[in-house]
Amino acid sequence: ILKRGYMKALFLALFGFTIATRWLLYTSVAPDAWKYYLACGIIGMIAGYAMILITQYYTDYIYRPVRSIAKASTSGHATNVIAGLAVGLESTMLPTITISVSLLSAYWLGNSSGLRDSNGDSNGGLFGTAVATMGMLSTAAYVLAMDVFGPIADNAGGIVEMSGQPESVRDITDRLDAVGNTTKAATKGYAIGSAALACFLLFSAFMDEISIMTNQKFEVVDIAIPEVF
């Protein structure tokens, strides 16, 4: 039900994004630029949905990762820790790929929009990543609602246990507890993904501010310098 609601929120966000980009980003200098930035927003929306699906896969009890940890737990504490650490390390791969592809795609679309500076160079790439970030954040209100659902659902198990209810009731609330934990994890994955996109923009803004303050170009960060590293 929550995922169906999220799909509806995505549809409404897409509708609003289409109107906003056509209204605010249309220019006679590059009449098709708004279409490219609309595509950047769609990339952000897809990235947000992908982050939720990936997080759900690694935290929901019906999928392989959680089941493998549960199976490892039956043979002792050590195998439980090893399996959990292995799944945790594995779970970082897909989000990293998702964010990387989103950033590169949005930057490329922004550069291809046709907007150019006074020297004739393409300068819309960074703004494309900004639009992608806004696309990802366009469903933030619904994701916050999902996050509120999590604690409500998983607290049911604790209430039933403290009130001394029979085991049959606890069996029902255990599933609610699992759903609540998965929902909270999904919203945290979404938050981390949107923060990763925003960090790229903040870092670029920091470099621009340094350039303005020092009157020198600051375009490269060399991590081979010990102080920087």
C-alpha positions as a LaTeX table, in Angstrom:
\begin{tabular}{lrrr}
\hline
Residue & $x$ (\AA) & $y$ (\AA) & $z$ (\AA) \\
\hline
Ile1 & 0.00 & 0.00 & 0.00 \\
Leu2 & 2.80 & 2.41 & 0.91 \\
Lys3 & 4.61 & 1.73 & $-2.37$ \\
Arg4 & 1.41 & 2.33 & $-4.33$ \\
Gly5 & 1.04 & 5.63 & $-2.53$ \\
Tyr6 & 4.66 & 6.47 & $-3.33$ \\
Met7 & 4.02 & 5.79 & $-7.04$ \\
Lys8 & 1.10 & 8.21 & $-6.95$ \\
Ala9 & 3.31 & 10.80 & $-5.24$ \\
Leu10 & 5.88 & 10.30 & $-8.01$ \\
Phe11 & 3.21 & 10.83 & $-10.67$ \\
Leu12 & 2.07 & 14.08 & $-9.04$ \\
Ala13 & 5.68 & 15.21 & $-8.69$ \\
Leu14 & 6.30 & 14.49 & $-12.38$ \\
Phe15 & 3.23 & 16.49 & $-13.33$ \\
Gly16 & 4.33 & 19.43 & $-11.20$ \\
Phe17 & 7.91 & 19.21 & $-12.45$ \\
Thr18 & 6.77 & 19.33 & $-16.07$ \\
Ile19 & 4.80 & 22.53 & $-15.46$ \\
Ala20 & 7.57 & 24.13 & $-13.36$ \\
Thr21 & 10.40 & 23.43 & $-15.79$ \\
Arg22 & 8.40 & 24.67 & $-18.79$ \\
Trp23 & 7.31 & 27.80 & $-16.94$ \\
Leu24 & 10.57 & 28.69 & $-15.17$ \\
Leu25 & 13.34 & 27.26 & $-17.35$ \\
Tyr26 & 12.17 & 28.01 & $-20.87$ \\
Thr27 & 14.40 & 30.48 & $-22.72$ \\
Ser28 & 14.43 & 31.59 & $-26.33$ \\
Val29 & 18.22 & 31.18 & $-26.40$ \\
Ala30 & 17.84 & 27.43 & $-25.83$ \\
Pro31 & 14.17 & 26.57 & $-26.38$ \\
Asp32 & 14.65 & 22.86 & $-25.60$ \\
Ala33 & 16.68 & 23.39 & $-22.44$ \\
Trp34 & 13.67 & 22.88 & $-20.17$ \\
Lys35 & 13.16 & 19.38 & $-21.60$ \\
Tyr36 & 16.69 & 18.43 & $-20.61$ \\
Tyr37 & 16.16 & 19.72 & $-17.10$ \\
Leu38 & 12.85 & 17.89 & $-16.89$ \\
Ala39 & 14.82 & 14.74 & $-17.73$ \\
Cys40 & 17.25 & 15.63 & $-14.93$ \\
Gly41 & 14.31 & 15.85 & $-12.51$ \\
Ile42 & 13.03 & 12.47 & $-13.70$ \\
Ile43 & 16.48 & 10.99 & $-13.08$ \\
Gly44 & 16.30 & 12.26 & $-9.50$ \\
Met45 & 12.85 & 10.75 & $-9.01$ \\
Ile46 & 14.00 & 7.39 & $-10.39$ \\
Ala47 & 17.07 & 7.51 & $-8.13$ \\
Gly48 & 14.88 & 8.15 & $-5.08$ \\
Tyr49 & 12.59 & 5.24 & $-5.91$ \\
Ala50 & 15.59 & 3.00 & $-6.61$ \\
Met51 & 17.09 & 3.84 & $-3.21$ \\
Ile52 & 13.87 & 2.83 & $-1.47$ \\
Leu53 & 13.65 & $-0.45$ & $-3.41$ \\
Ile54 & 17.30 & $-1.28$ & $-2.73$ \\
Thr55 & 16.92 & $-0.56$ & 0.98 \\
Gln56 & 13.77 & $-2.66$ & 1.12 \\
Tyr57 & 15.58 & $-5.57$ & $-0.53$ \\
Tyr58 & 18.34 & $-5.54$ & 2.07 \\
Thr59 & 16.09 & $-5.05$ & 5.11 \\
Asp60 & 12.84 & $-6.94$ & 4.39 \\
Tyr61 & 12.58 & $-10.43$ & 5.83 \\
Ile62 & 11.11 & $-11.89$ & 2.62 \\
Tyr63 & 14.35 & $-11.34$ & 0.63 \\
Arg64 & 17.66 & $-13.20$ & 0.57 \\
Pro65 & 19.90 & $-10.86$ & 2.63 \\
Val66 & 17.82 & $-10.92$ & 5.81 \\
Arg67 & 17.06 & $-14.63$ & 5.42 \\
Ser68 & 20.78 & $-15.41$ & 5.04 \\
Ile69 & 21.54 & $-13.55$ & 8.28 \\
Ala70 & 18.71 & $-15.38$ & 10.06 \\
Lys71 & 20.01 & $-18.72$ & 8.78 \\
Ala72 & 23.55 & $-17.90$ & 9.91 \\
Ser73 & 22.22 & $-17.01$ & 13.36 \\
Thr74 & 21.11 & $-20.59$ & 13.94 \\
Ser75 & 24.71 & $-21.80$ & 14.09 \\
Gly76 & 26.09 & $-19.28$ & 16.56 \\
His77 & 27.05 & $-15.71$ & 17.33 \\
Ala78 & 30.18 & $-15.65$ & 15.16 \\
Thr79 & 28.40 & $-16.66$ & 11.96 \\
Asn80 & 25.67 & $-14.12$ & 12.74 \\
Val81 & 28.23 & $-11.30$ & 12.98 \\
Ile82 & 30.11 & $-12.45$ & 9.86 \\
Ala83 & 26.92 & $-12.79$ & 7.78 \\
Gly84 & 25.60 & $-9.44$ & 8.97 \\
Leu85 & 28.89 & $-7.68$ & 8.20 \\
Ala86 & 29.05 & $-9.30$ & 4.75 \\
Val87 & 25.50 & $-8.24$ & 3.87 \\
Gly88 & 26.15 & $-4.74$ & 5.21 \\
Leu89 & 29.21 & $-4.33$ & 3.00 \\
Glu90 & 27.37 & $-5.79$ & 0.01 \\
Ser91 & 24.44 & $-3.42$ & 0.49 \\
Thr92 & 26.57 & $-0.34$ & $-0.26$ \\
Met93 & 27.26 & $-1.32$ & $-3.87$ \\
Leu94 & 23.89 & $-0.67$ & $-5.52$ \\
Pro95 & 23.24 & 2.71 & $-3.81$ \\
Thr96 & 26.73 & 3.86 & $-4.83$ \\
Ile97 & 26.08 & 2.89 & $-8.44$ \\
Thr98 & 22.66 & 4.55 & $-8.36$ \\
Ile99 & 24.00 & 7.87 & $-7.06$ \\
Ser100 & 26.98 & 7.81 & $-9.43$ \\
Val101 & 24.86 & 7.12 & $-12.51$ \\
Ser102 & 22.35 & 9.79 & $-11.46$ \\
Leu103 & 25.01 & 12.44 & $-10.99$ \\
Leu104 & 26.79 & 11.69 & $-14.25$ \\
Ser105 & 23.55 & 11.47 & $-16.24$ \\
Ala106 & 22.13 & 14.71 & $-14.82$ \\
Tyr107 & 25.42 & 16.53 & $-15.36$ \\
Trp108 & 25.60 & 15.32 & $-18.97$ \\
Leu109 & 22.00 & 16.31 & $-19.67$ \\
Gly110 & 22.59 & 19.75 & $-18.15$ \\
Asn111 & 25.64 & 20.27 & $-20.34$ \\
Ser112 & 23.64 & 19.16 & $-23.38$ \\
Ser113 & 20.80 & 21.63 & $-22.70$ \\
Gly114 & 22.28 & 24.29 & $-24.99$ \\
Leu115 & 22.86 & 26.91 & $-22.31$ \\
Arg116 & 26.25 & 28.60 & $-22.65$ \\
Asp117 & 28.20 & 31.27 & $-20.83$ \\
Ser118 & 29.72 & 34.44 & $-22.31$ \\
Asn119 & 32.69 & 32.45 & $-23.62$ \\
Gly120 & 30.45 & 30.00 & $-25.45$ \\
Asp121 & 31.16 & 27.11 & $-23.07$ \\
Ser122 & 28.41 & 24.82 & $-21.79$ \\
Asn123 & 27.64 & 25.68 & $-18.17$ \\
Gly124 & 24.39 & 23.87 & $-17.40$ \\
Gly125 & 25.84 & 20.66 & $-16.00$ \\
Leu126 & 25.95 & 21.69 & $-12.36$ \\
Phe127 & 22.43 & 23.08 & $-12.56$ \\
Gly128 & 21.34 & 19.74 & $-14.02$ \\
Thr129 & 22.55 & 17.96 & $-10.89$ \\
Ala130 & 20.69 & 20.55 & $-8.80$ \\
Val131 & 17.46 & 19.80 & $-10.67$ \\
Ala132 & 18.05 & 16.06 & $-10.18$ \\
Thr133 & 18.43 & 16.67 & $-6.46$ \\
Met134 & 15.14 & 18.59 & $-6.42$ \\
Gly135 & 13.53 & 15.76 & $-8.37$ \\
Met136 & 14.64 & 13.30 & $-5.73$ \\
Leu137 & 13.38 & 15.59 & $-2.96$ \\
Ser138 & 10.04 & 16.22 & $-4.67$ \\
Thr139 & 8.49 & 13.25 & $-2.85$ \\
Ala140 & 10.07 & 14.09 & 0.52 \\
Ala141 & 6.69 & 14.82 & 2.14 \\
Tyr142 & 5.39 & 11.34 & 1.37 \\
Val143 & 8.65 & 9.73 & 2.50 \\
Leu144 & 8.35 & 11.58 & 5.82 \\
Ala145 & 4.85 & 10.16 & 6.16 \\
Met146 & 6.30 & 6.68 & 5.58 \\
Asp147 & 8.90 & 7.37 & 8.24 \\
Val148 & 6.15 & 8.26 & 10.74 \\
Phe149 & 4.39 & 4.97 & 9.95 \\
Gly150 & 7.47 & 2.95 & 10.97 \\
Pro151 & 7.58 & 3.70 & 14.72 \\
Ile152 & 3.82 & 3.37 & 15.01 \\
Ala153 & 3.87 & $-0.10$ & 13.43 \\
Asp154 & 6.87 & $-1.54$ & 15.26 \\
Asn155 & 5.76 & $-0.24$ & 18.67 \\
Ala156 & 2.74 & $-2.53$ & 18.48 \\
Gly157 & 4.90 & $-5.53$ & 19.38 \\
Gly158 & 6.27 & $-3.88$ & 22.51 \\
Ile159 & 2.82 & $-2.81$ & 23.67 \\
Val160 & 1.44 & $-6.34$ & 23.22 \\
Glu161 & 4.37 & $-7.90$ & 25.06 \\
Met162 & 4.20 & $-5.44$ & 27.99 \\
Ser163 & 0.45 & $-5.91$ & 28.32 \\
Gly164 & 0.80 & $-9.70$ & 28.59 \\
Gln165 & $-1.18$ & $-10.61$ & 25.50 \\
Pro166 & $-1.21$ & $-14.25$ & 24.26 \\
Glu167 & 1.43 & $-15.55$ & 21.84 \\
Ser168 & $-1.02$ & $-15.56$ & 18.93 \\
Val169 & $-1.33$ & $-11.77$ & 19.18 \\
Arg170 & 2.45 & $-11.44$ & 19.33 \\
Asp171 & 2.76 & $-13.47$ & 16.10 \\
Ile172 & 0.62 & $-10.86$ & 14.33 \\
Thr173 & 2.46 & $-7.87$ & 15.75 \\
Asp174 & 5.84 & $-9.42$ & 14.87 \\
Arg175 & 4.98 & $-8.91$ & 11.22 \\
Leu176 & 3.97 & $-5.33$ & 11.95 \\
Asp177 & 7.28 & $-4.88$ & 13.75 \\
Ala178 & 9.17 & $-6.15$ & 10.70 \\
Val179 & 7.22 & $-3.86$ & 8.37 \\
Gly180 & 7.85 & $-0.87$ & 10.62 \\
Asn181 & 11.59 & $-1.53$ & 10.73 \\
Thr182 & 11.75 & $-1.97$ & 6.96 \\
Thr183 & 9.80 & 1.25 & 6.38 \\
Lys184 & 12.11 & 3.24 & 8.64 \\
Ala185 & 15.16 & 1.77 & 6.91 \\
Ala186 & 13.75 & 2.65 & 3.47 \\
Thr187 & 13.19 & 6.28 & 4.42 \\
Lys188 & 16.73 & 6.49 & 5.84 \\
Gly189 & 18.09 & 5.11 & 2.58 \\
Tyr190 & 16.17 & 7.78 & 0.71 \\
Ala191 & 17.54 & 10.47 & 3.01 \\
Ile192 & 21.13 & 9.30 & 2.52 \\
Gly193 & 20.71 & 9.21 & $-1.26$ \\
Ser194 & 19.31 & 12.73 & $-1.46$ \\
Ala195 & 22.04 & 13.97 & 0.88 \\
Ala196 & 24.70 & 12.42 & $-1.39$ \\
Leu197 & 23.32 & 14.34 & $-4.38$ \\
Ala198 & 23.14 & 17.55 & $-2.36$ \\
Cys199 & 26.72 & 17.14 & $-1.09$ \\
Phe200 & 28.04 & 17.38 & $-4.63$ \\
Leu201 & 26.31 & 20.74 & $-5.04$ \\
Leu202 & 27.48 & 22.01 & $-1.66$ \\
Phe203 & 31.06 & 21.09 & $-2.45$ \\
Ser204 & 30.86 & 22.90 & $-5.79$ \\
Ala205 & 29.37 & 25.95 & $-4.06$ \\
Phe206 & 32.22 & 25.86 & $-1.53$ \\
Met207 & 34.79 & 25.88 & $-4.34$ \\
Asp208 & 33.02 & 28.82 & $-6.02$ \\
Glu209 & 33.04 & 30.79 & $-2.76$ \\
Ile210 & 36.75 & 30.18 & $-2.30$ \\
Ser211 & 37.37 & 31.36 & $-5.87$ \\
Ile212 & 35.44 & 34.57 & $-5.21$ \\
Met213 & 37.18 & 35.24 & $-1.89$ \\
Thr214 & 40.73 & 34.63 & $-3.17$ \\
Asn215 & 40.26 & 35.89 & $-6.74$ \\
Gln216 & 41.90 & 32.68 & $-7.91$ \\
Lys217 & 40.46 & 29.73 & $-9.76$ \\
Phe218 & 39.77 & 26.81 & $-7.45$ \\
Glu219 & 38.60 & 23.92 & $-9.60$ \\
Val220 & 40.58 & 20.90 & $-8.40$ \\
Val221 & 40.94 & 19.25 & $-5.00$ \\
Asp222 & 44.14 & 17.20 & $-4.86$ \\
Ile223 & 43.77 & 14.47 & $-2.24$ \\
Ala224 & 47.39 & 13.45 & $-2.86$ \\
Ile225 & 48.38 & 16.39 & $-0.62$ \\
Pro226 & 48.65 & 15.00 & 2.94 \\
Glu227 & 46.90 & 18.00 & 4.53 \\
Val228 & 43.92 & 17.68 & 2.17 \\
Phe229 & 43.70 & 13.90 & 2.54 \\
\hline
\end{tabular}
